[in-house]
CSV table of C-alpha atoms in Angstrom, one decimal:
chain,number,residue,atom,x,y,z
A,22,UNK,CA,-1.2,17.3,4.2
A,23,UNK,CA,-1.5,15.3,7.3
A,24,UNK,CA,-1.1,17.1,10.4
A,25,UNK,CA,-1.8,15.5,13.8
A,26,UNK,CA,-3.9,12.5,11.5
A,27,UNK,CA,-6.1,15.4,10.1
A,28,UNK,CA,-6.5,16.2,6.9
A,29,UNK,CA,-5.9,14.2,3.6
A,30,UNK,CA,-2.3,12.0,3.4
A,31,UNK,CA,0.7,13.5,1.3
A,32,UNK,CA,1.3,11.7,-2.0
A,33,UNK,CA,5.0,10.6,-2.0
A,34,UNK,CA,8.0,11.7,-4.2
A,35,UNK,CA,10.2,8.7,-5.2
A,36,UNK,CA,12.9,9.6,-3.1
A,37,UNK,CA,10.5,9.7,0.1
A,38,UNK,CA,9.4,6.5,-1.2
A,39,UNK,CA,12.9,4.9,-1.2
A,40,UNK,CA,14.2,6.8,1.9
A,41,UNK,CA,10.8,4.9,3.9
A,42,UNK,CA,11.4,1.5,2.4
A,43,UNK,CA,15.4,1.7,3.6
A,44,UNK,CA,14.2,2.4,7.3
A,45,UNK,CA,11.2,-0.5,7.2
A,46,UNK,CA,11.9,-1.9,10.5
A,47,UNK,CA,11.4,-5.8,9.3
A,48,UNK,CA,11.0,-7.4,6.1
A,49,UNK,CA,7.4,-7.7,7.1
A,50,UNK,CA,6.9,-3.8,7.2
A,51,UNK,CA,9.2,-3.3,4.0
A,52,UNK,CA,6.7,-5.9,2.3
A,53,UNK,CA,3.4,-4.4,3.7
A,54,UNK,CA,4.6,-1.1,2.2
A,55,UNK,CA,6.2,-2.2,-1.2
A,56,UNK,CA,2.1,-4.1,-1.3
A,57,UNK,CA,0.9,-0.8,-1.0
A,58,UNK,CA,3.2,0.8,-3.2
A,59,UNK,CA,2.5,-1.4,-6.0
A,60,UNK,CA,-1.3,-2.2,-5.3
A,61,UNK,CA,-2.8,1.2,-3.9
A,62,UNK,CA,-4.5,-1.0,-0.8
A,63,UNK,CA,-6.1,0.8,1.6
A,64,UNK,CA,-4.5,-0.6,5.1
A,65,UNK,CA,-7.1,-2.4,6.2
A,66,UNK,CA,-6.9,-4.4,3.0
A,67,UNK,CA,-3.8,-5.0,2.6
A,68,UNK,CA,-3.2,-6.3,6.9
A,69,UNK,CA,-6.5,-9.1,5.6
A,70,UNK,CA,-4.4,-10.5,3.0
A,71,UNK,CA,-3.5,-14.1,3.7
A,72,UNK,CA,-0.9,-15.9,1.7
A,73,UNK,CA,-3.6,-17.5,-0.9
A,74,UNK,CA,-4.4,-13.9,-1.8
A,75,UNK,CA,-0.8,-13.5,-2.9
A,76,UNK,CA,-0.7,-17.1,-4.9
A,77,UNK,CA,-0.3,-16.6,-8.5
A,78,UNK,CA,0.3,-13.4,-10.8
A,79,UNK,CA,-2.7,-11.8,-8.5
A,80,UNK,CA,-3.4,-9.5,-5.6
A,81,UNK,CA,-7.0,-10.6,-4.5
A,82,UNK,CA,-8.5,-8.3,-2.1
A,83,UNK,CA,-11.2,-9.9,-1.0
A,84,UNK,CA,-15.2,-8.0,-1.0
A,85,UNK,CA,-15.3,-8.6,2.9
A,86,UNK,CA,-12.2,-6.4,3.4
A,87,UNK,CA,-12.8,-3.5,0.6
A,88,UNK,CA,-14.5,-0.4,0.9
A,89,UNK,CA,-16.4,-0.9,-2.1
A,90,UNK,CA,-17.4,-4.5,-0.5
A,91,UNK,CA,-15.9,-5.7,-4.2
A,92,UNK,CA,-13.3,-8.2,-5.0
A,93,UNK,CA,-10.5,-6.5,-6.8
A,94,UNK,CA,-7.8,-8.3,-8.1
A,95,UNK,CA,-4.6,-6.7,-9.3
A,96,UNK,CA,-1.6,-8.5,-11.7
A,97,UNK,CA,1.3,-8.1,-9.4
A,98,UNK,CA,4.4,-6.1,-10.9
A,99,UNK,CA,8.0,-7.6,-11.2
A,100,UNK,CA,9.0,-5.7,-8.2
A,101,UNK,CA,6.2,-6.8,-6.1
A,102,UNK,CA,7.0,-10.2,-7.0
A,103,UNK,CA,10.5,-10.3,-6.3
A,104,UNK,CA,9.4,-8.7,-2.8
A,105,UNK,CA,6.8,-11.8,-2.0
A,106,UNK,CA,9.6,-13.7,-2.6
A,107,UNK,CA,12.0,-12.8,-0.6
A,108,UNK,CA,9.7,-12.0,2.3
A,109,UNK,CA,8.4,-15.4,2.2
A,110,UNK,CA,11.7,-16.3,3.3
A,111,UNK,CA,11.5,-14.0,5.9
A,112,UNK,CA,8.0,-15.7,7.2
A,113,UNK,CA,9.8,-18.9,7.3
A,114,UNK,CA,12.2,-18.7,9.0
A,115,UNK,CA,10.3,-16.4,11.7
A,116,UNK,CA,7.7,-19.1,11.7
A,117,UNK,CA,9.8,-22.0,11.5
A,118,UNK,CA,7.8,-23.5,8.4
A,119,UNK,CA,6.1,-22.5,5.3
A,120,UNK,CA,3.1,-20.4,5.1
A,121,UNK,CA,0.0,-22.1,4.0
A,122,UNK,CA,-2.3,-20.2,2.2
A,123,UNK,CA,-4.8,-19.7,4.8
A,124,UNK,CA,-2.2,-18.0,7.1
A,125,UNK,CA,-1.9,-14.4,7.6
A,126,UNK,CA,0.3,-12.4,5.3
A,127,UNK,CA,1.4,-9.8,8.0
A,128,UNK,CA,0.3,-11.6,11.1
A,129,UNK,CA,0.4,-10.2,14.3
A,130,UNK,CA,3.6,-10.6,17.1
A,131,UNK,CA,3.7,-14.6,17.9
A,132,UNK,CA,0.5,-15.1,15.5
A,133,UNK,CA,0.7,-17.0,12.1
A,134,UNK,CA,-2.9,-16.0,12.1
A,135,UNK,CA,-3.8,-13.3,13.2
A,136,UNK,CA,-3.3,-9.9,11.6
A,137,UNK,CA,-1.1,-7.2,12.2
A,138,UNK,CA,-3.5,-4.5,14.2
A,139,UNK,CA,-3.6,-1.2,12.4
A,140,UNK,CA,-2.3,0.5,15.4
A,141,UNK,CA,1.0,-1.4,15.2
A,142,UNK,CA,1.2,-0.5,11.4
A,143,UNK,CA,1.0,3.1,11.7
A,144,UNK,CA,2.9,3.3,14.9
A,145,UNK,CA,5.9,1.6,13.0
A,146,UNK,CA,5.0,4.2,10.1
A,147,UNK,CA,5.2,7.0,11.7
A,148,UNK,CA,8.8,5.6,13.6
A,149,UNK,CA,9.9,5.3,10.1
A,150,UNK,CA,8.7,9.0,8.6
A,151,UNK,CA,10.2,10.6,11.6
A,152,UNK,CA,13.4,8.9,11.4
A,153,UNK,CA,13.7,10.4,7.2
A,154,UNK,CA,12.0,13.5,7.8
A,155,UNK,CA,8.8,12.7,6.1
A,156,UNK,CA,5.9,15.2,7.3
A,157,UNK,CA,2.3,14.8,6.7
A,158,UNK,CA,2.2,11.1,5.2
A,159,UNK,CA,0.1,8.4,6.4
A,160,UNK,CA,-0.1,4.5,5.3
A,161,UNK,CA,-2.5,6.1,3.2
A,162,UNK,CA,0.3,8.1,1.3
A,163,UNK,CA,1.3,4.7,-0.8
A,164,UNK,CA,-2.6,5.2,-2.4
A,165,UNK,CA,-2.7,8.8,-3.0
A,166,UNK,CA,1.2,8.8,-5.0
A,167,UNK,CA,0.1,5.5,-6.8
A,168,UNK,CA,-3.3,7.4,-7.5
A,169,UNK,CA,-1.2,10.4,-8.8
A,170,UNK,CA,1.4,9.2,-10.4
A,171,UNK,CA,-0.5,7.0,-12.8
A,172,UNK,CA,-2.3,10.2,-13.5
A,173,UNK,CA,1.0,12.4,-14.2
A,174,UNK,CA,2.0,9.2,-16.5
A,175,UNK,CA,-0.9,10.1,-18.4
A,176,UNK,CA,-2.6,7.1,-17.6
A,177,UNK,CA,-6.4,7.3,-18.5
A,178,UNK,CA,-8.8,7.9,-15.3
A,179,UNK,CA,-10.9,4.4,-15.6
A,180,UNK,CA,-7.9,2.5,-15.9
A,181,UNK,CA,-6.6,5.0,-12.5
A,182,UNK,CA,-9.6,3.8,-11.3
A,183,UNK,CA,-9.7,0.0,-11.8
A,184,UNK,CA,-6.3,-0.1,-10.2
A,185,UNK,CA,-7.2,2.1,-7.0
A,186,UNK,CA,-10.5,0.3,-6.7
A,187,UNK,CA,-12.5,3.8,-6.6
A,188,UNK,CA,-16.4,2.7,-7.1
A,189,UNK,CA,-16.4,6.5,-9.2
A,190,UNK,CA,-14.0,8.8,-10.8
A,191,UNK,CA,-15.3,11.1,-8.8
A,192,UNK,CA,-14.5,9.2,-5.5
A,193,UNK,CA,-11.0,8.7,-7.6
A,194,UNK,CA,-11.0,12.9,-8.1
A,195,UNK,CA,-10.5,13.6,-4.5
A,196,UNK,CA,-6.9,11.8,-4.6
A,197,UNK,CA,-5.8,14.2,-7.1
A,198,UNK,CA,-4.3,17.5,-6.6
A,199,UNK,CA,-3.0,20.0,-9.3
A,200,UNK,CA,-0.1,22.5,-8.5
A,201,UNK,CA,-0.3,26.2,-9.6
A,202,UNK,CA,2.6,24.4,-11.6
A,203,UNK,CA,0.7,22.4,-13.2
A,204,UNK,CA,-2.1,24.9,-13.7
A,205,UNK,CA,0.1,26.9,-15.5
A,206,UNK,CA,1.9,24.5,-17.5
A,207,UNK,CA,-1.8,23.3,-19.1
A,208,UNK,CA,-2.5,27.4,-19.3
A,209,UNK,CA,0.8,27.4,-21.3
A,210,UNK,CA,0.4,24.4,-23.5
């Protein structure tokens, strides 16, 4: 658990999840989190996306913004989906026109360019985990429960892995934690 930004991110419970996405402060922070919800982006990726990266049935995360330096793209759920949706309606009428696709996805305060900074996306984060009760999460939270909860689905580990973007299953290993819980369930079974 997190504590004073040290130390790995807690992995969300659904209700955390939910309770986070009700107190988004704009539909630009409810989108950026329901992207990394349903896409395990790191933050830096997902605050690079521009709206082409969003076109289609794909995610594209681009090499120059990864930590692997590899494209990975990612089919985009229904919920995701319906989310780009109605947040592009959002951007337009913040904006006063459509996005084109070379226009920033999250863009910074009075920007249809430039990104969102980190900073501001963790500040209004942390606002939000506060304000629920949520301890020890960080933006990096939405990767480490996606990571885990594929894995408690019984999802195999390469496919875990294609979807998190992990260059190894061992780099992939160090998002998963067992309880004594589970240790003794698998003792058990």
């Amino acid at each position: 658990m997190k504590v004073q930004r040290n130390g790995k991110a807690a992995a969300l419970t659904e209700q955390q999840l939910e309770a986070l996405l009700a107190a988004a402060p704009s539909a630009k922070h409810h989108c950026l989190w329901m992207l990394q919800r349903w896409s395990a982006a790191r933050i830096g990726e997902a605050l690079s996306l521009s709206w082409a990266d969003v076109g289609g049935k794909h995610v594209t995360f681009k090499k120059s913004s990864t930590k692997t330096k590899t494209t990975r793209q990612l089919l985009q759920a229904p919920a995701l989906v319906e989310e780009l949706a109605s947040y592009r309606l959002h951007w337009t009428k913040e904006h006063g026109h459509e996005p084109k696709p070379s226009e920033a996805l999250f863009p910074a305060a009075g920007s249809t360019t430039s990104t969102m900074s980190r900073q501001a996306a963790d500040k209004s984060f942390r606002a939000a985990c506060k304000a629920v009760g949520i301890e020890g999460a960080s933006l990096h939270s939405f990767r480490r429960t996606m990571a885990q909860s594929l894995v408690a689905k019984g999802v195999p580990l390469p496919t875990v892995q294609l979807a998190t973007g992990h260059k190894s299953l061992s780099s992939l290993g160090e998002y998963l934690t067992a309880s004594q819980e589970d240790v003794l369930a698998a003792m058990l079974a």
